[in-house]
Coordinates of C-alpha atoms and ligand atoms in Angstrom, one line a residue:
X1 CA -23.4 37.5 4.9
X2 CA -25.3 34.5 5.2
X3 CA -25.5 32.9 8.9
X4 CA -27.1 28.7 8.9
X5 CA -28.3 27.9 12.0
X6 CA -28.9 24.4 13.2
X7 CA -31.9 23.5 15.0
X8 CA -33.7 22.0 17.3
X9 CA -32.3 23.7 20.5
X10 CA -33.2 23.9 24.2
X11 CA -33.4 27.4 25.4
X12 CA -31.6 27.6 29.1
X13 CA -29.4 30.0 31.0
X14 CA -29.0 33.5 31.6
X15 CA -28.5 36.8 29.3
X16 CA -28.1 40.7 29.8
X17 CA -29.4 42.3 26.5
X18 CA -28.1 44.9 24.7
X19 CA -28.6 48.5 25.7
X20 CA -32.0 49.7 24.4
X21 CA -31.5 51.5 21.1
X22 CA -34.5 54.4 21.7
X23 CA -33.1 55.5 24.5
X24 CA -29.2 55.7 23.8
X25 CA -30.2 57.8 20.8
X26 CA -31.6 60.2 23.1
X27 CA -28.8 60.2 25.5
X28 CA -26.7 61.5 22.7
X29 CA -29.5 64.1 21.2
X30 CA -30.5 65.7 24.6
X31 CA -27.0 65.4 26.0
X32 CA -25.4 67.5 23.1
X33 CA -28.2 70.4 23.4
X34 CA -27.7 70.1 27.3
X35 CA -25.0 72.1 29.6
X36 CA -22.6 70.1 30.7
X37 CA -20.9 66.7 30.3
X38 CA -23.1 64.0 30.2
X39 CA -21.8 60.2 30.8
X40 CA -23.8 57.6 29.2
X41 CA -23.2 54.1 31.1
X42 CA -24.6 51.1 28.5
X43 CA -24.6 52.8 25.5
X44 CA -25.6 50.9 22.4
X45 CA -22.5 50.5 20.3
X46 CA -24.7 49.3 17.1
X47 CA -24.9 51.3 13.8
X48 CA -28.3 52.8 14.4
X49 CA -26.5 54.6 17.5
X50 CA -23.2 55.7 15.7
X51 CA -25.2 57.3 13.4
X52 CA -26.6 59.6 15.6
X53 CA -23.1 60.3 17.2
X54 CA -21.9 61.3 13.6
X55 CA -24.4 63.7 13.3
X56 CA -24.1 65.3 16.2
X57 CA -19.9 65.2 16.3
X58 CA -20.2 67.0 12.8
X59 CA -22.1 70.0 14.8
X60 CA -19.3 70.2 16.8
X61 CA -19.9 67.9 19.7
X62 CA -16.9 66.1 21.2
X63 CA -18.6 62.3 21.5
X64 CA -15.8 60.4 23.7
X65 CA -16.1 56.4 24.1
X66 CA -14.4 55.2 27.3
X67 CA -14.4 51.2 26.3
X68 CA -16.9 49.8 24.8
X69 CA -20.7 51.0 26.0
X70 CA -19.4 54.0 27.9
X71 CA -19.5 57.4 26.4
X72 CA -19.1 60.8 27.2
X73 CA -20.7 63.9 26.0
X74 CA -19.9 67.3 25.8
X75 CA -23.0 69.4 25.9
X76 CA -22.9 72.7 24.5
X77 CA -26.7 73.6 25.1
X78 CA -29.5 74.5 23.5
X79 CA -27.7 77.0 21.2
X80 CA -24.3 75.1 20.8
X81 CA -25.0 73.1 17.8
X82 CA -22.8 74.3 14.5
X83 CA -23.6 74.1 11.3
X84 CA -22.3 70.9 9.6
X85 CA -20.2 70.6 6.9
X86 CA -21.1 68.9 3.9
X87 CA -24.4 66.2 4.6
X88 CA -25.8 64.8 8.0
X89 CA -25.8 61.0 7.2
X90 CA -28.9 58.8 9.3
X91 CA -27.8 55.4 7.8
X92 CA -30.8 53.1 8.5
X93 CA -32.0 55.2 11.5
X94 CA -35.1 57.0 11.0
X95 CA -35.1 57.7 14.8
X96 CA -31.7 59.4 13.9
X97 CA -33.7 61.1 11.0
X98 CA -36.7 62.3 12.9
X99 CA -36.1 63.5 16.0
X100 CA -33.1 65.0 14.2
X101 CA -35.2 66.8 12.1
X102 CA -36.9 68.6 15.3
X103 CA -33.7 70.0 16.6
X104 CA -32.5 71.3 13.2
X105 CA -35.3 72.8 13.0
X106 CA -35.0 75.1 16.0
X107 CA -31.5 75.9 14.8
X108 CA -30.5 79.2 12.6
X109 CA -28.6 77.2 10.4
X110 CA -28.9 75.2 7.2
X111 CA -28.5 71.4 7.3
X112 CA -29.3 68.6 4.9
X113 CA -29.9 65.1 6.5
X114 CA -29.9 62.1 4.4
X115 CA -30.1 58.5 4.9
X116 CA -29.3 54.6 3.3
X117 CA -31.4 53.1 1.0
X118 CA -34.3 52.2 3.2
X119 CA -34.5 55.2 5.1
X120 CA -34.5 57.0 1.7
X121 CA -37.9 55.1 1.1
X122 CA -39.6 55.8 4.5
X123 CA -42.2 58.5 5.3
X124 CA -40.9 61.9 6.3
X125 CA -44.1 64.0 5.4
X126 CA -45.2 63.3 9.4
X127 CA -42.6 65.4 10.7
X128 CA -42.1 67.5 8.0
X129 CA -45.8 69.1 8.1
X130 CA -46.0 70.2 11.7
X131 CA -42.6 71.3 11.8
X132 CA -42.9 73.5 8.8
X133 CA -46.5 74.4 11.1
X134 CA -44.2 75.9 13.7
X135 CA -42.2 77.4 11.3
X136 CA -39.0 75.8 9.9
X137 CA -38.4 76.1 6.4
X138 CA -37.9 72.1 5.0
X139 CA -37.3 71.0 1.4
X140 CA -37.6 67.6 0.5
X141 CA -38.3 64.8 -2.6
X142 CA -42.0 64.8 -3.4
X143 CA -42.5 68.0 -1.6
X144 CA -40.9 67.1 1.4
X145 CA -42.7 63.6 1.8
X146 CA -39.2 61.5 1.6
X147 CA -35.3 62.5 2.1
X148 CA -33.1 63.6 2.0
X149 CA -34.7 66.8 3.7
X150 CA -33.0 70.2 4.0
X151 CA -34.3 71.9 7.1
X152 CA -33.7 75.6 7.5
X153 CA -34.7 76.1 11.3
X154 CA -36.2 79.6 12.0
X155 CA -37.8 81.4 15.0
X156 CA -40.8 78.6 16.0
X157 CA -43.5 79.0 17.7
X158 CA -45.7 76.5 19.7
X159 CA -48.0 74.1 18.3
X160 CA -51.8 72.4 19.0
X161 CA -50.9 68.8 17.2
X162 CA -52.7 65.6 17.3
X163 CA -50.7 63.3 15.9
X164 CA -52.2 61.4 13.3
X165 CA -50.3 58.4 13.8
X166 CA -49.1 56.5 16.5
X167 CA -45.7 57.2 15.9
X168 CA -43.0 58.2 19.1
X169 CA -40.5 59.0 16.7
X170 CA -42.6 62.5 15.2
X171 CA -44.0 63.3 19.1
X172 CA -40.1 63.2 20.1
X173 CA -39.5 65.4 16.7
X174 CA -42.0 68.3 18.1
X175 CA -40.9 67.8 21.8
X176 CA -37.5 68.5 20.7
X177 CA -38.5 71.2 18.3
X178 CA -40.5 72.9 21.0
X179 CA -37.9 73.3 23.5
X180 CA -36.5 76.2 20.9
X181 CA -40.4 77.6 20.5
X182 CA -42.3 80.6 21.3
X183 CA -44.9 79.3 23.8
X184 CA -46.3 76.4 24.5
X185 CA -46.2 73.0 22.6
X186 CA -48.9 70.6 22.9
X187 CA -49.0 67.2 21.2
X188 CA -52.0 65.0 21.8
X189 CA -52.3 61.3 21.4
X190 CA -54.5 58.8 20.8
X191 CA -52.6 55.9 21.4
X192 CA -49.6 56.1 23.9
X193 CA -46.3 55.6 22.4
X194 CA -43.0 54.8 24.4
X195 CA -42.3 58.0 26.5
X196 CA -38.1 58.2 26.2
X197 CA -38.1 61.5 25.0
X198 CA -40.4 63.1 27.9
X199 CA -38.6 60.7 30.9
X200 CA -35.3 61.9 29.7
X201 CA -36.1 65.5 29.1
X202 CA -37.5 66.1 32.5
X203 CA -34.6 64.2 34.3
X204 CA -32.6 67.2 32.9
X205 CA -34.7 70.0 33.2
X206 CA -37.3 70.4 30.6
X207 CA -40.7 71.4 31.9
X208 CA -43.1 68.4 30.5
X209 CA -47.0 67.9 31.8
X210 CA -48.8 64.6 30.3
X211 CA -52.3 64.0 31.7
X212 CA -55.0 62.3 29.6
X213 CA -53.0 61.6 26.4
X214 CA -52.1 65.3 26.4
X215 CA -48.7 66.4 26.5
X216 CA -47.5 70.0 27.3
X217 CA -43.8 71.8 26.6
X218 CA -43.1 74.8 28.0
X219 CA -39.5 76.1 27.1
X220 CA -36.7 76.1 29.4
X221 CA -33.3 78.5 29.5
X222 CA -31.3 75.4 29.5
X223 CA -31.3 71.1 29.8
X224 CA -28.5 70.1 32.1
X225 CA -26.0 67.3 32.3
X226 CA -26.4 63.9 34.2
X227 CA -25.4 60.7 34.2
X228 CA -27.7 58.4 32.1
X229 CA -27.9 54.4 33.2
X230 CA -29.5 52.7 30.1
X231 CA -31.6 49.7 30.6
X232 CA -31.4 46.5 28.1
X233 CA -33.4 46.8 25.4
X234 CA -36.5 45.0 25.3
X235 CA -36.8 44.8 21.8
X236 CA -33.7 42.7 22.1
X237 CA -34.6 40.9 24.7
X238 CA -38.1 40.0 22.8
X239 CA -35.9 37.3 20.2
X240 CA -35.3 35.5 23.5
X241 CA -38.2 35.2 25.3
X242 CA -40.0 34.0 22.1
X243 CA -37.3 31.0 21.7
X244 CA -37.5 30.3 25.4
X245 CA -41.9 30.8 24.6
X246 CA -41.9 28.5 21.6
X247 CA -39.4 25.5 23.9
X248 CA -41.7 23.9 26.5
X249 CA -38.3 22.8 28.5
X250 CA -37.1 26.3 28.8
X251 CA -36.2 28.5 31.7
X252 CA -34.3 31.6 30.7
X253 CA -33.3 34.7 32.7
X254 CA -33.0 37.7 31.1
X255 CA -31.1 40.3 33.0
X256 CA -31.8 44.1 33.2
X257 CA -34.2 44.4 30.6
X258 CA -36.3 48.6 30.3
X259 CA -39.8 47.8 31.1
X260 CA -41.3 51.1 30.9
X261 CA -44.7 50.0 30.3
X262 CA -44.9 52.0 27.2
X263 CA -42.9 48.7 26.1
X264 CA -43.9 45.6 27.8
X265 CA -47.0 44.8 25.2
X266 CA -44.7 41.8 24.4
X267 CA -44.5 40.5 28.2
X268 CA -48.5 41.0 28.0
X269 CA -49.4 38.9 24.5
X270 CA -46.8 35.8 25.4
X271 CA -48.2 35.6 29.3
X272 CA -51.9 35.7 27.1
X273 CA -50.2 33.2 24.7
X274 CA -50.0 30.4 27.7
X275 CA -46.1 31.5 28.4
X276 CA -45.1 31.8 32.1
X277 CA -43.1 35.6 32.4
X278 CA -41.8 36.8 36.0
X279 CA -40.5 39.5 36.6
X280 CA -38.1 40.3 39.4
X281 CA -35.8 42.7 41.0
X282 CA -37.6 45.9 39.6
X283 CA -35.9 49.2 39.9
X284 CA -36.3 52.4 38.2
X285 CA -33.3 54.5 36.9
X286 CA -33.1 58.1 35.5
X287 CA -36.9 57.7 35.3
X288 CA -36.9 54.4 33.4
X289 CA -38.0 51.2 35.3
X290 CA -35.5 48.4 34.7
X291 CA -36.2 44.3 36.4
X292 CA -35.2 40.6 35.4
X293 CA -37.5 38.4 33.1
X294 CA -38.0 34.5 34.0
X295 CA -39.1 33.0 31.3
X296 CA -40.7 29.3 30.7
X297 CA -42.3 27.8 27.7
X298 CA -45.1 25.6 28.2
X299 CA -46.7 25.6 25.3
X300 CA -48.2 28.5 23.3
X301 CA -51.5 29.2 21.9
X302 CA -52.9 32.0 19.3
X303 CA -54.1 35.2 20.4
X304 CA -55.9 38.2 18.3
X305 CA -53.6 41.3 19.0
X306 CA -54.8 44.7 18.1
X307 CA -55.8 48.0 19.8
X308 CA -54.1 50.5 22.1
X309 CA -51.3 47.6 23.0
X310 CA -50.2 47.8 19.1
X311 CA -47.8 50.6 19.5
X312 CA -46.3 49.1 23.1
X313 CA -45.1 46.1 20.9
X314 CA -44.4 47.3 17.5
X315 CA -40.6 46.1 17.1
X316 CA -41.9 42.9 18.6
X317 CA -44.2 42.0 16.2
X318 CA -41.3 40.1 13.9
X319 CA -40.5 38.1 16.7
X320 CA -44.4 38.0 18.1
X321 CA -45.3 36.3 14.9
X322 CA -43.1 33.8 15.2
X323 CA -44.0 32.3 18.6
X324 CA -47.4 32.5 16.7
X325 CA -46.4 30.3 13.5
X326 CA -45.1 27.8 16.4
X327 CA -49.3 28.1 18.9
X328 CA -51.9 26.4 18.5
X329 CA -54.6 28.3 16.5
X330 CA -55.1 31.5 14.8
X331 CA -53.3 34.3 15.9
X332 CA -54.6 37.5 14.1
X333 CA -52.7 40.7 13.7
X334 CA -54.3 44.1 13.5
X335 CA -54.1 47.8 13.6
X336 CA -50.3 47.2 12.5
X337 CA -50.1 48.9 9.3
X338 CA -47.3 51.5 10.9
X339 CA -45.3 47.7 10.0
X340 CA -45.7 48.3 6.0
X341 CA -43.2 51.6 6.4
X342 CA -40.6 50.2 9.2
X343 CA -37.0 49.3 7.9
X344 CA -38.2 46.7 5.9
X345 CA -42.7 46.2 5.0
X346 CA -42.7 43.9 7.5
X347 CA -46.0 42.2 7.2
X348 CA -44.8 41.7 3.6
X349 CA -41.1 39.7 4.9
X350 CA -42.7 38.1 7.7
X351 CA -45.1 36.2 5.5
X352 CA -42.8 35.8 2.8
X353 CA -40.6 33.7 5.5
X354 CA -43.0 32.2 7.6
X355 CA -44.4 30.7 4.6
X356 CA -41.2 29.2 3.4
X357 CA -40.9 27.4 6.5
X358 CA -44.3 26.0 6.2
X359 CA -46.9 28.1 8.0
X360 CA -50.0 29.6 6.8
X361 CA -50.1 32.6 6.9
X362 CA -52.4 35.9 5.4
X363 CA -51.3 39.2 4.7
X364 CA -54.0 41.8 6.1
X365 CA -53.4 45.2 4.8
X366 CA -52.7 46.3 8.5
X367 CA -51.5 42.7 9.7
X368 CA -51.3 39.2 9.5
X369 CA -53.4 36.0 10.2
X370 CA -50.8 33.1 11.3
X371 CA -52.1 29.6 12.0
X372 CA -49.9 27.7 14.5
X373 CA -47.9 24.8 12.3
X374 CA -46.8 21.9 13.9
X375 CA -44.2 20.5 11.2
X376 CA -42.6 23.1 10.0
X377 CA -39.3 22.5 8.0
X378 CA -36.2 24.0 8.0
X379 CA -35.2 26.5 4.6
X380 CA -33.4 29.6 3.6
X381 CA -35.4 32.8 4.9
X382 CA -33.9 36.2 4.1
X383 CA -33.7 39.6 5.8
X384 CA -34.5 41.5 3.4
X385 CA -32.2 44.0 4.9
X386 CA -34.3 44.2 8.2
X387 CA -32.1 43.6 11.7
X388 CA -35.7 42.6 13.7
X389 CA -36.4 40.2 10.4
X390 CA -32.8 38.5 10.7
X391 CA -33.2 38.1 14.4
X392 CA -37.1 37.2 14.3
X393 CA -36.1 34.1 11.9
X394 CA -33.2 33.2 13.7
X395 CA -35.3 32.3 16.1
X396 CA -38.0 30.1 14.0
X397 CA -34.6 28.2 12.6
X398 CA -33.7 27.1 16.1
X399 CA -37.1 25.9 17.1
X400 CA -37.0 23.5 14.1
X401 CA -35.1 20.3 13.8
X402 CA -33.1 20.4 10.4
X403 CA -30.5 23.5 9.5
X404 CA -31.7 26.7 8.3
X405 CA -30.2 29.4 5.8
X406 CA -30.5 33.7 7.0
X407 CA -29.5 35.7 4.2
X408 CA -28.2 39.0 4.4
X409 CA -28.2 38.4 8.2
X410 CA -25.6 41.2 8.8
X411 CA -27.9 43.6 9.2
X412 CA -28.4 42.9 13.2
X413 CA -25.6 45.0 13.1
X414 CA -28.1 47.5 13.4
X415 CA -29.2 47.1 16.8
X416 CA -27.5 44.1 18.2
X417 CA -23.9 43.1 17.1
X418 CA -23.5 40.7 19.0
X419 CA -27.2 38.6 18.8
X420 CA -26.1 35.3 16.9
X421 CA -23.5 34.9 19.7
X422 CA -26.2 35.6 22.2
X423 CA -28.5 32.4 20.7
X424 CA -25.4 30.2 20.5
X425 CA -24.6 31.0 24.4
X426 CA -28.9 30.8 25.5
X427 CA -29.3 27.6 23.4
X428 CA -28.2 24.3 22.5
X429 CA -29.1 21.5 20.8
X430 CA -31.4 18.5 21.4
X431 CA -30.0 15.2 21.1
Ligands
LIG1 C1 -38.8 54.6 18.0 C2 -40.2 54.7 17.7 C3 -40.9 53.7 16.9 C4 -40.1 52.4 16.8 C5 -38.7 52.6 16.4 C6 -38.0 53.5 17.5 C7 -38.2 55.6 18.8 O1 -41.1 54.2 15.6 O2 -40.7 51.6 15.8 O3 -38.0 51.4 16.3 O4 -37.0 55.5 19.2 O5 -38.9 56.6 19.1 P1 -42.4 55.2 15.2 O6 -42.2 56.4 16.0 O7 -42.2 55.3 13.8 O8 -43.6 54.4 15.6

């Protein structure tokens, strides 16, 4: 599906995002291996997430939805799981594939997990290795470096890992894998990642002790049942306050957006950009601190962006590099190669787009260089398959006078069904 867009349009009013992807999944991963019923209020009802609830309804877990973002599920603990008939399909998901892969692996069954086209292509060698360290038996293509992987869990024992990337996705693999250990697991990290799985897990029991960039598991008999509240999903959220950044007229709210500060690198870079961000009514629910975001444009100007904030604004960095095509100056990109293996090789579509619509822009092997354009001209970008890609140019084709082409845009399915309505309600056009 192709979706044009018309441009230039003032960004104004109010919007509740969608419910953050990262930690729905987990609601549906943690409450299946927990006792008890757990009811999920604001659950994302996007592909990403229904992929997960396939998975886990073909082990034998009843999934309910009551209406549209409230789900029920019917834990049947930490040795419920069955095995699964036939394949365990991750679609696009490679949280869905990974921290996945660390449950199966503490199971005594045999499951094969595969994935779409993408996910087929992304690495799996980072979870596979230490899992097969504490013990589970995993087959995969190229020696286990891609999927589809067939994970034979066995008896596991506790780990010493330091995670040689900064990746949340393979620490949440080993937390999970750990609760079904022999002793201890301990996972150290260099750079923080978003903490999800450890917030959630201790909200239901698990034992979890982080000081330093050290984090230690100790088993539990059993996870049980609560209610989970999910916050909006600021990743989501991020497409916004860039088009309300990059309009100088704008004042958006932005209503109940997660700000666990394992997240908000974006709020950081666009205040440093010259963008005025408030934040108000802050609360903190199962764990996970929730407020409103006021934002107003006033002009933006480049930034260099590397470092420990990197991994707190990863899935931003689509949308972060357009407010940068849009500053004044350089903005430089570094430390970002993790973006080279994401749904799409992001560094790779975001300069192949952001050059169509006239900026410069130079592809680091880790990054990008972007230098602020003031005429840039509407064209036809493409997704190449990548929902923060379709959203991220969305938002360069309303901030330009003229009307712009998204192909394949149906992949914000992914994570946010609903976003081109969202823009269309948050936006309209100068006259
Ligand atoms: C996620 C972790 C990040 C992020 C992804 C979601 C998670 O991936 O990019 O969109 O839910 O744990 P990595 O762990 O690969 O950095």
């Amino acid at each position: 599906m192709d979706v044009i867009l018309e441009g230039k349009r003032k960004i104004k009013g109010e919007i509740t995002p969608p419910p953050d992807k990262s930690i729905s999944h987990r609601s549906v991963m943690i409450g299946a291996i927990s006792e008890g019923t757990t009811e999920v209020e604001r659950f994302l009802c996007a592909d990403d997430c229904l992929s997960t609830v396939e998975c886990f309804r073909k082990m034998g877990i009843e999934i309910d939805f009551l209406g549209h973002d409230r789900i029920t599920i019917k834990g049947k603990g930490l040795r419920g799981l069955k095995k699964p008939e036939g394949m365990l399909y991750a679609g696009n998901s490679g949280t869905t594939m990974r921290l996945l892969s660390g449950i199966l692996a503490g199971q005594d069954f045999e499951a094969v997990i595969s994935g779409d086209e993408s996910l087929l292509k992304r690495p799996m060698g980072r979870v596979v290795e230490p899992l097969r360290m504490m013990g589970a038996a995993i087959e995969g293509r190229e020696g286990g470096r891609y999927a589809p992987l067939t994970i034979r869990g066995g008896r596991l024992k506790g780990i010493y890992y330091e995670l040689p990337v900064a990746s949340a996705q393979v620490k949440s693999a080993l937390l999970l894998a750990g609760l079904y250990a022999e002793g201890e697991t301990v996972i150290v990290e260099r750079q923080k990642t978003r903490d999800h799985t450890e917030i959630m897990l201790r909200e239901l029991g698990g034992k979890i002790f982080s000081q330093d960039g050290r984090l230690k598991l100790i088993p539990v008999e059993r996870l049980c049942a609560r209610k989970i509240v999910v916050p909006g999903d600021i990743s989501s959220a991020a497409f916004f306050m860039v088009a309300a950044a990059i309009d100088e007229n704008s004042e958006l709210l932005i209503r109940d957006v997660g700000i666990n500060p394992t997240r908000t690198g974006v709020i950081e870079v666009l205040r440093e950009m010259g963008c005025t961000v408030e934040i108000q009514n802050e609360k903190t629910t199962n764990g996970e601190k929730m407020g409103d975001v006021v934002i107003k444009g006033n002009g933006l100007k480049g930034v260099v962006i590397d470092g420990k904030v990197i991994p707190r604004l990863i899935d931003e960095i689509p949308a972060i590099a357009v407010a940068a095509a849009f500053a004044q100056g350089e903005t430089v990109i570094k430390g970002a190669g993790e973006l080279r293996v994401k749904e799409s090789d992001r560094i790779k579509a975001i300069a192949w787009n952001l050059k169509r619509l006239g900026a410069q822009v130079t592809e680091l092997e880790d990054g990008l260089i972007i230098r602020g354009e003031s005429k840039m001209k509407p064209c036809e970008m493409d997704s190449f398959g990548d929902h923060r890609i379709a959203m991220a140019m969305a938002v360069a084709a309303i901030s330009i006078p003229g009307r712009s082409r998204i192909k394949n845009a149906e992949c914000v399915n992914i994570s946010f069904p609903d976003f081109f309505d969202a823009l269309q309600k948050i936006s309209e056009p100068y006259v």
